[in-house]
Structure formats: structure tokens, C-alpha cells
Short mmCIF file of C-alpha atoms in Angstrom, two decimals:
data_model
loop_
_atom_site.label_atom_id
_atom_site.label_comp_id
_atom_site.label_asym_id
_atom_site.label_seq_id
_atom_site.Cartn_x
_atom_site.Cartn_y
_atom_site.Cartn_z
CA UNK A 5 66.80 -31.43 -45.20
CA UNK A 6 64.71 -28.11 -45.91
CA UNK A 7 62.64 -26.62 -43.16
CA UNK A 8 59.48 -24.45 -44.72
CA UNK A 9 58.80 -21.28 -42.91
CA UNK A 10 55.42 -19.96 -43.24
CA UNK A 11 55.36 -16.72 -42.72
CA UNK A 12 52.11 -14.41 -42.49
CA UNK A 13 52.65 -11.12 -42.54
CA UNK A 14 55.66 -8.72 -42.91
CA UNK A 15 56.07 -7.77 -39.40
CA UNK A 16 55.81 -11.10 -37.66
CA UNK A 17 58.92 -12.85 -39.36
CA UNK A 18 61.09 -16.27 -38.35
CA UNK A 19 63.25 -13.83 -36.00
CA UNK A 20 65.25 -15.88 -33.15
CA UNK A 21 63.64 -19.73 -35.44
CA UNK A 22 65.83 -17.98 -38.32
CA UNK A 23 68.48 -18.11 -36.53
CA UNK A 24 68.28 -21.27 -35.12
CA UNK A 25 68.41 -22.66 -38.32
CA UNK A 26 71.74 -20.84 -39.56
CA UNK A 27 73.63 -21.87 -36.39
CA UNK A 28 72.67 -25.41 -36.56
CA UNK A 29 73.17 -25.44 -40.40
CA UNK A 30 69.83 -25.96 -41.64
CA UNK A 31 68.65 -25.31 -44.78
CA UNK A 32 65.51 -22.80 -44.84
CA UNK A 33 63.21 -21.42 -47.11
CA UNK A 34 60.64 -18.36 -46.06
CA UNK A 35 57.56 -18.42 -47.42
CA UNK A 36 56.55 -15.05 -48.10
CA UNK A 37 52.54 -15.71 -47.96
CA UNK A 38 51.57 -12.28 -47.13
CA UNK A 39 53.30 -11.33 -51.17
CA UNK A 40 50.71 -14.14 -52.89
CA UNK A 41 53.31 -16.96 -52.88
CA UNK A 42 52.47 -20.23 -52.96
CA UNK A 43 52.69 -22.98 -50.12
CA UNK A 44 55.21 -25.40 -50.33
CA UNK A 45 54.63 -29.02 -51.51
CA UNK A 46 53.86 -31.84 -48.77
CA UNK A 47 56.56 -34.33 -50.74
CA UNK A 48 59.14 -31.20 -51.07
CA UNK A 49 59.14 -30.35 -46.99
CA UNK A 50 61.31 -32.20 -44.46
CA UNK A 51 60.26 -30.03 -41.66
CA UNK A 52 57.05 -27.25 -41.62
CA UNK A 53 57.29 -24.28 -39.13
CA UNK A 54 54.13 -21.84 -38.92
CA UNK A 55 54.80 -18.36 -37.87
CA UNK A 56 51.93 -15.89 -36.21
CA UNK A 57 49.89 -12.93 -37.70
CA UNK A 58 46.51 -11.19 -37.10
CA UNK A 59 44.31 -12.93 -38.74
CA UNK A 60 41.75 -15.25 -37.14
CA UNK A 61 41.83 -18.97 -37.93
CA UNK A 62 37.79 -18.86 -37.18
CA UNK A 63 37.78 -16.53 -40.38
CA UNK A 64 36.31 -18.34 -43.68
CA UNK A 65 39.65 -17.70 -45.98
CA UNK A 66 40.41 -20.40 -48.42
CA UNK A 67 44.15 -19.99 -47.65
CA UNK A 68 43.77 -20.71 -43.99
CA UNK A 69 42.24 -24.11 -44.91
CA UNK A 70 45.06 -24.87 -47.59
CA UNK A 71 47.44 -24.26 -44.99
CA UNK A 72 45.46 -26.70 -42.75
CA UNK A 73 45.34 -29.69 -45.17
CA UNK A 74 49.36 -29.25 -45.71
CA UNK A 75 49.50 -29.46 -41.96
CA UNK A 76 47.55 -32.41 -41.79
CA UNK A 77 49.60 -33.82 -44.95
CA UNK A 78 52.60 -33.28 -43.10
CA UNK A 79 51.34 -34.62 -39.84
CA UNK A 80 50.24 -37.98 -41.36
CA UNK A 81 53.41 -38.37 -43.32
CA UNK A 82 55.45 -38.19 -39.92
CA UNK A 83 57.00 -35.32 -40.06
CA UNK A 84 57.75 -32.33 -37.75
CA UNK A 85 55.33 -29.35 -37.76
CA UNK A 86 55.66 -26.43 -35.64
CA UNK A 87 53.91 -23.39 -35.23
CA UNK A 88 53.54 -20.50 -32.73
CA UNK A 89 50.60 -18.06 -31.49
CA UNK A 90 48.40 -18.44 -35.34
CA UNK A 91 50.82 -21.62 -36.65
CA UNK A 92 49.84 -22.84 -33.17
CA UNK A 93 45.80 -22.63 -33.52
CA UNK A 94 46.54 -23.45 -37.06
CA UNK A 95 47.69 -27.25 -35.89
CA UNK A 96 45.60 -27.18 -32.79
CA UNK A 97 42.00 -26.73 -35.89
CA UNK A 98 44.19 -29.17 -38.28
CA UNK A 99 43.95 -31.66 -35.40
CA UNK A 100 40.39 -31.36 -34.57
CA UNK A 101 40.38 -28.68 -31.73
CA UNK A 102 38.36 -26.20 -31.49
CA UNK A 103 39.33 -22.77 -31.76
CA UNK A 104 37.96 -19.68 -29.77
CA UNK A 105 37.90 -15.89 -28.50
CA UNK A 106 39.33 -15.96 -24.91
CA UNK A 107 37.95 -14.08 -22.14
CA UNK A 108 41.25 -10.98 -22.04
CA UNK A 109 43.55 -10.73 -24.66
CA UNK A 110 47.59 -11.52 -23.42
CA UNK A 111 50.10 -9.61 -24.68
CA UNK A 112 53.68 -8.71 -23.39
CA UNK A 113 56.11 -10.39 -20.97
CA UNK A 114 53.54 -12.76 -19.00
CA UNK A 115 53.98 -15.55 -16.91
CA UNK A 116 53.18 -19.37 -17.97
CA UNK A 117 53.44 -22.34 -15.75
CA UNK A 118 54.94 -25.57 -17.47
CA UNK A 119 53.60 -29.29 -16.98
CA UNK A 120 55.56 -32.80 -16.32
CA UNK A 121 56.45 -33.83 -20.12
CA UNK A 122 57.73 -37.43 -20.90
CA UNK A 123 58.12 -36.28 -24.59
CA UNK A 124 59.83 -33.23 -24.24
CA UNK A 125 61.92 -33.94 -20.78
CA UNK A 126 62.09 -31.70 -17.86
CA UNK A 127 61.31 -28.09 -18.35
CA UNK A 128 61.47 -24.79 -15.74
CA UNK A 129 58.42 -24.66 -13.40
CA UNK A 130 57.56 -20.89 -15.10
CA UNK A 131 58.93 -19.00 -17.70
CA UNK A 132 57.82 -15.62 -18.78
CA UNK A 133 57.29 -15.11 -22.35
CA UNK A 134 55.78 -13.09 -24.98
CA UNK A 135 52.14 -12.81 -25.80
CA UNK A 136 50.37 -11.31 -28.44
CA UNK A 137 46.65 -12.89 -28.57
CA UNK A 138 43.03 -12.71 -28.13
CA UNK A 139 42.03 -16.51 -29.65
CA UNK A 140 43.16 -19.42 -27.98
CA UNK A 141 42.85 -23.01 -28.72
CA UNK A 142 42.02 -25.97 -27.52
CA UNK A 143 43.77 -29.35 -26.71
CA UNK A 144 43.90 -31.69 -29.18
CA UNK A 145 42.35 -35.48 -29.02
CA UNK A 146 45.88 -37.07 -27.85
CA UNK A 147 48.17 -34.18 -27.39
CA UNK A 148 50.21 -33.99 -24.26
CA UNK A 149 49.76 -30.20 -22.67
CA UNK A 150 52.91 -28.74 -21.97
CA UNK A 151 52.00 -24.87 -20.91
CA UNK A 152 49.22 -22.72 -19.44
CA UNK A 153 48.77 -19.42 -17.74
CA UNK A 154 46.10 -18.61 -15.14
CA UNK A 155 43.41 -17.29 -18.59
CA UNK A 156 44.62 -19.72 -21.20
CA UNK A 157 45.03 -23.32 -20.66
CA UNK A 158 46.62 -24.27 -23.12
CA UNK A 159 49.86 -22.55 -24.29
CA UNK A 160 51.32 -24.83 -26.10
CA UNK A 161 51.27 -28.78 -26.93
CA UNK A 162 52.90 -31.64 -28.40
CA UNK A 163 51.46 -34.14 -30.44
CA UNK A 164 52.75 -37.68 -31.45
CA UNK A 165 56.70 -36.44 -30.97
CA UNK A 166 57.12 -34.61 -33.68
CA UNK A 167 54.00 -31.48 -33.42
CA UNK A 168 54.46 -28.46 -31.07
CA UNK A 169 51.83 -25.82 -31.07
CA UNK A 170 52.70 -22.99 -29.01
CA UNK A 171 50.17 -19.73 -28.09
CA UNK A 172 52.65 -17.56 -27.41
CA UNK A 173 56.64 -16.46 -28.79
CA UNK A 174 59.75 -18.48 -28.13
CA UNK A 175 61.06 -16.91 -31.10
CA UNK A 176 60.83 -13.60 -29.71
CA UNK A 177 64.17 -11.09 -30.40
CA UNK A 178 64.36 -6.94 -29.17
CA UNK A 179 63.91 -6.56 -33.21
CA UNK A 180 60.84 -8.74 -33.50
CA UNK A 181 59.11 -7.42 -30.72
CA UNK A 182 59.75 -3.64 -31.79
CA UNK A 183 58.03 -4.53 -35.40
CA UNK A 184 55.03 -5.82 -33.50
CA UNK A 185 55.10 -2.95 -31.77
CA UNK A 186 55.33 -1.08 -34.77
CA UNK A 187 53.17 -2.56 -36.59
CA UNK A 188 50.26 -3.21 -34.28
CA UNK A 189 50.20 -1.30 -30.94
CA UNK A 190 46.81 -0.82 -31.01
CA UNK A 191 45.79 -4.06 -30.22
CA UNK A 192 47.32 -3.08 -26.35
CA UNK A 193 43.89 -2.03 -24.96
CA UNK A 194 45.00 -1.45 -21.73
CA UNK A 195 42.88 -4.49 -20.63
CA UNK A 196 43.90 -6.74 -17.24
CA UNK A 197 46.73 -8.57 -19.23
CA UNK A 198 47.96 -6.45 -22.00
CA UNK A 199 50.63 -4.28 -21.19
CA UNK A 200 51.93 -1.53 -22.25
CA UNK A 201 54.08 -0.57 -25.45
CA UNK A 202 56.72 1.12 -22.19
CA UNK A 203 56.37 -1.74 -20.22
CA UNK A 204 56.89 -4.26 -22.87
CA UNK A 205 60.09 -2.16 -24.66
CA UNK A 206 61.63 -1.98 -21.30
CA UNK A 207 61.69 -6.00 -20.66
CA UNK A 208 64.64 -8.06 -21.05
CA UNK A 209 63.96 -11.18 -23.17
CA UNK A 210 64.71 -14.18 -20.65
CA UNK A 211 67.59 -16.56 -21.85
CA UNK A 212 65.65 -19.34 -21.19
CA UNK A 213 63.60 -18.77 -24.19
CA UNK A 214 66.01 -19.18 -26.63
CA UNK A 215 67.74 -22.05 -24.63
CA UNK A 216 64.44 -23.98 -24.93
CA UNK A 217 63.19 -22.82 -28.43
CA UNK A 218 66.28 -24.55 -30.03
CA UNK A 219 65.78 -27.49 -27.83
CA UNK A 220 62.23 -27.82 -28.98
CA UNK A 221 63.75 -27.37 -32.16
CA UNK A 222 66.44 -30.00 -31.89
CA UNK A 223 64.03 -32.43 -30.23
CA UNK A 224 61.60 -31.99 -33.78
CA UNK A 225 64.47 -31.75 -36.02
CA UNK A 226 65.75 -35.81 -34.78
CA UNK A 227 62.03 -36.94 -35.56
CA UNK A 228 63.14 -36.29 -39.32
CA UNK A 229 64.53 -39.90 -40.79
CA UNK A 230 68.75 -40.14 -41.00
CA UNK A 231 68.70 -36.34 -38.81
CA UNK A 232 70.20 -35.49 -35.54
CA UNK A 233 69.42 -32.96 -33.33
#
């Protein structure tokens, strides 16, 4: 089994996904879109993960919409797709939903609240996680909702067993965080849930995420034929 990484920009990379994969034994391939190569082939992919970036899924790039017909592809052939904060509105538009600029931007260490989930089993009544968004989607036709916060509704879904799409970052590590940081501070505009770079540096990621990232993980990885979690 190969899981395809799709990965958007330099500074938003597969950080704590990456190394799920390498403790479980997973074979992985990064797709370096952001340096012009190509998506992978539907029939060549076992298992499709879609990573964030800054670009709008609302904007009118051919790319986005190639990326968007190998999600549905995928989807229809069964198999596991997962994506966080853009891979996440990136599913949510493949799947019908619409796709819009929320009231405040989120970004740092904020709280979610999580919601009863037959699919996914029994999860922590809040978890605080990273943000880094303006956009938000919408809940697909037949998706279960599995997180919100008190602005955004829907943090994250699953669809049919084997689709999460997530609006904020499981995957987040110290080193991940510090490239967005890097990379894109000015998008912290000081606004009622953004908050600062300090604030944000000085945070300790929560264990939790990383416990429940590779169970997410695990749970999408068995939807694969002759694969265990």
C-alpha cells in the first residue's frame, strides 16, 4: 500500500502524518505540487492525504479542480481520503459543499468541542488544536459532523468510513508550527481569534492530538482492502 501526500506549499509539509506513516510502516510518497509536479494516478493510490496552504479553494485555478476530480475518483473507488484545513475544504467542494469566507479568521491553539461519532468511536468532549484559517466549509450531503468551535461549525467530518475532512491541524509538530510562523505571520491580524506569534510559540502541543491523528489514521488505513490498522 502507498499513501499519496499532497502537499501545497513548502512551509505547510506532512509534519506529525509523516511520521505516522514511518512508525506504522507505511509506504509514502510526497507530492511536491508547489515544484510543478504532477498528481498522482487514481489506479496508482491506495490511500490520498491532502495537506493545507494559502490558497483559496473559491479561487478559479485549474489545479484546484484536478485535485478535486482525483478526490472524487478516489472517493467513488472506496478508498480513504484525508485532508486537513485546504485538503479539508478541498473534499468538503469535491462532495458538493459549499465553501465560504467565515466571519473571524482562527488561528493558534483554540478550543473545539467534539460530537457523539458511531464511525469514529468515542472521542474527548474538547480538544484544543491548531488553527490557521479564514474559509470554512460546509457539511457535506451525508457526512457525519465530528467537530465545531463556537465561529465554525464544522471542523472536521467523516464521510462514508473512509473520508475525514478536518479545518484545522492534527498534524501539528513545534517544527511545523514555527515554519507557519515563518512563513506567514502576517495573516495574525490581531482579530478576536487569532493569536499571537508569542502566544502561539509559547503553547505546548496537547498529546491528545497526536494520540487521535494516528487513530484517525489507523481507522482510514483498515478501510483499504487486505490492510489493518
Amino acid at each position: 500500500m502507498e499513501i499519496a501526500i499532497l502537499q501545497h506549499v513548502d512551509f505547510e509539509g506532512p509534519a506529525e502524518i509523516e511520521n505516522w506513516c514511518r512508525q506504522t510502516g507505511n509506504e509514502y510518497k510526497v507530492y511536491r505540487l508547489f515544484l510543478g509536479e504532477s498528481l498522482p494516478k487514481a489506479d496508482e493510490t491506495d490511500f490520498l492525504v491532502i495537506l493545507g496552504g494559502p490558497m483559496s479553494v473559491l479561487d478559479e485555478l485549474p489545479w484546484l479542480e484536478w485535485e478535486r476530480q482525483l478526490i472524487r475518483t478516489l472517493i467513488s473507488q472506496g478508498k480513504p481520503v484525508f485532508g486537513v484545513c485546504l485538503g479539508g475544504q478541498q473534499i468538503a467542494k469535491a462532495l458538493g459543499a459549499d465553501n465560504f469566507q467565515g466571519e473571524y479568521r482562527e488561528a493558534g491553539w483554540l478550543p473545539i468541542r467534539t460530537m457523539g461519532s458511531k464511525t469514529v468511536g468515542a472521542l474527548p468532549e474538547e480538544l484544543v488544536v491548531f488553527h490557521w484559517h479564514g474559509e470554512q466549509f460546509g457539511l457535506p450531503e451525508g457526512a457525519e459532523r465530528l467537530f465545531a468551535s463556537d465561529i465554525c461549525p464544522n471542523q472536521g467530518f467523516v464521510y462514508n468510513e473512509n473520508v475525514i475532512g478536518l479545518q484545522f491541524h492534527f498534524e501539528s509538530t513545534q517544527e511545523s508550527v514555527e515554519s507557519i510562523l515563518q512563513n506567514d505571520e502576517a495573516f495574525l491580524d490581531g482579530s478576536t481569534y487569532t493569536q499571537t506569534a508569542a502566544e502561539i510559540r509559547r503553547y505546548p502541543i496537547p498529546a491528545s492530538n497526536r494520540e487521535l491523528l494516528y487513530r484517525l489514521l489507523g481507522r482510514l488505513k483498515a478501510t483499504v482492502p487486505d490492510c489493518t490498522a
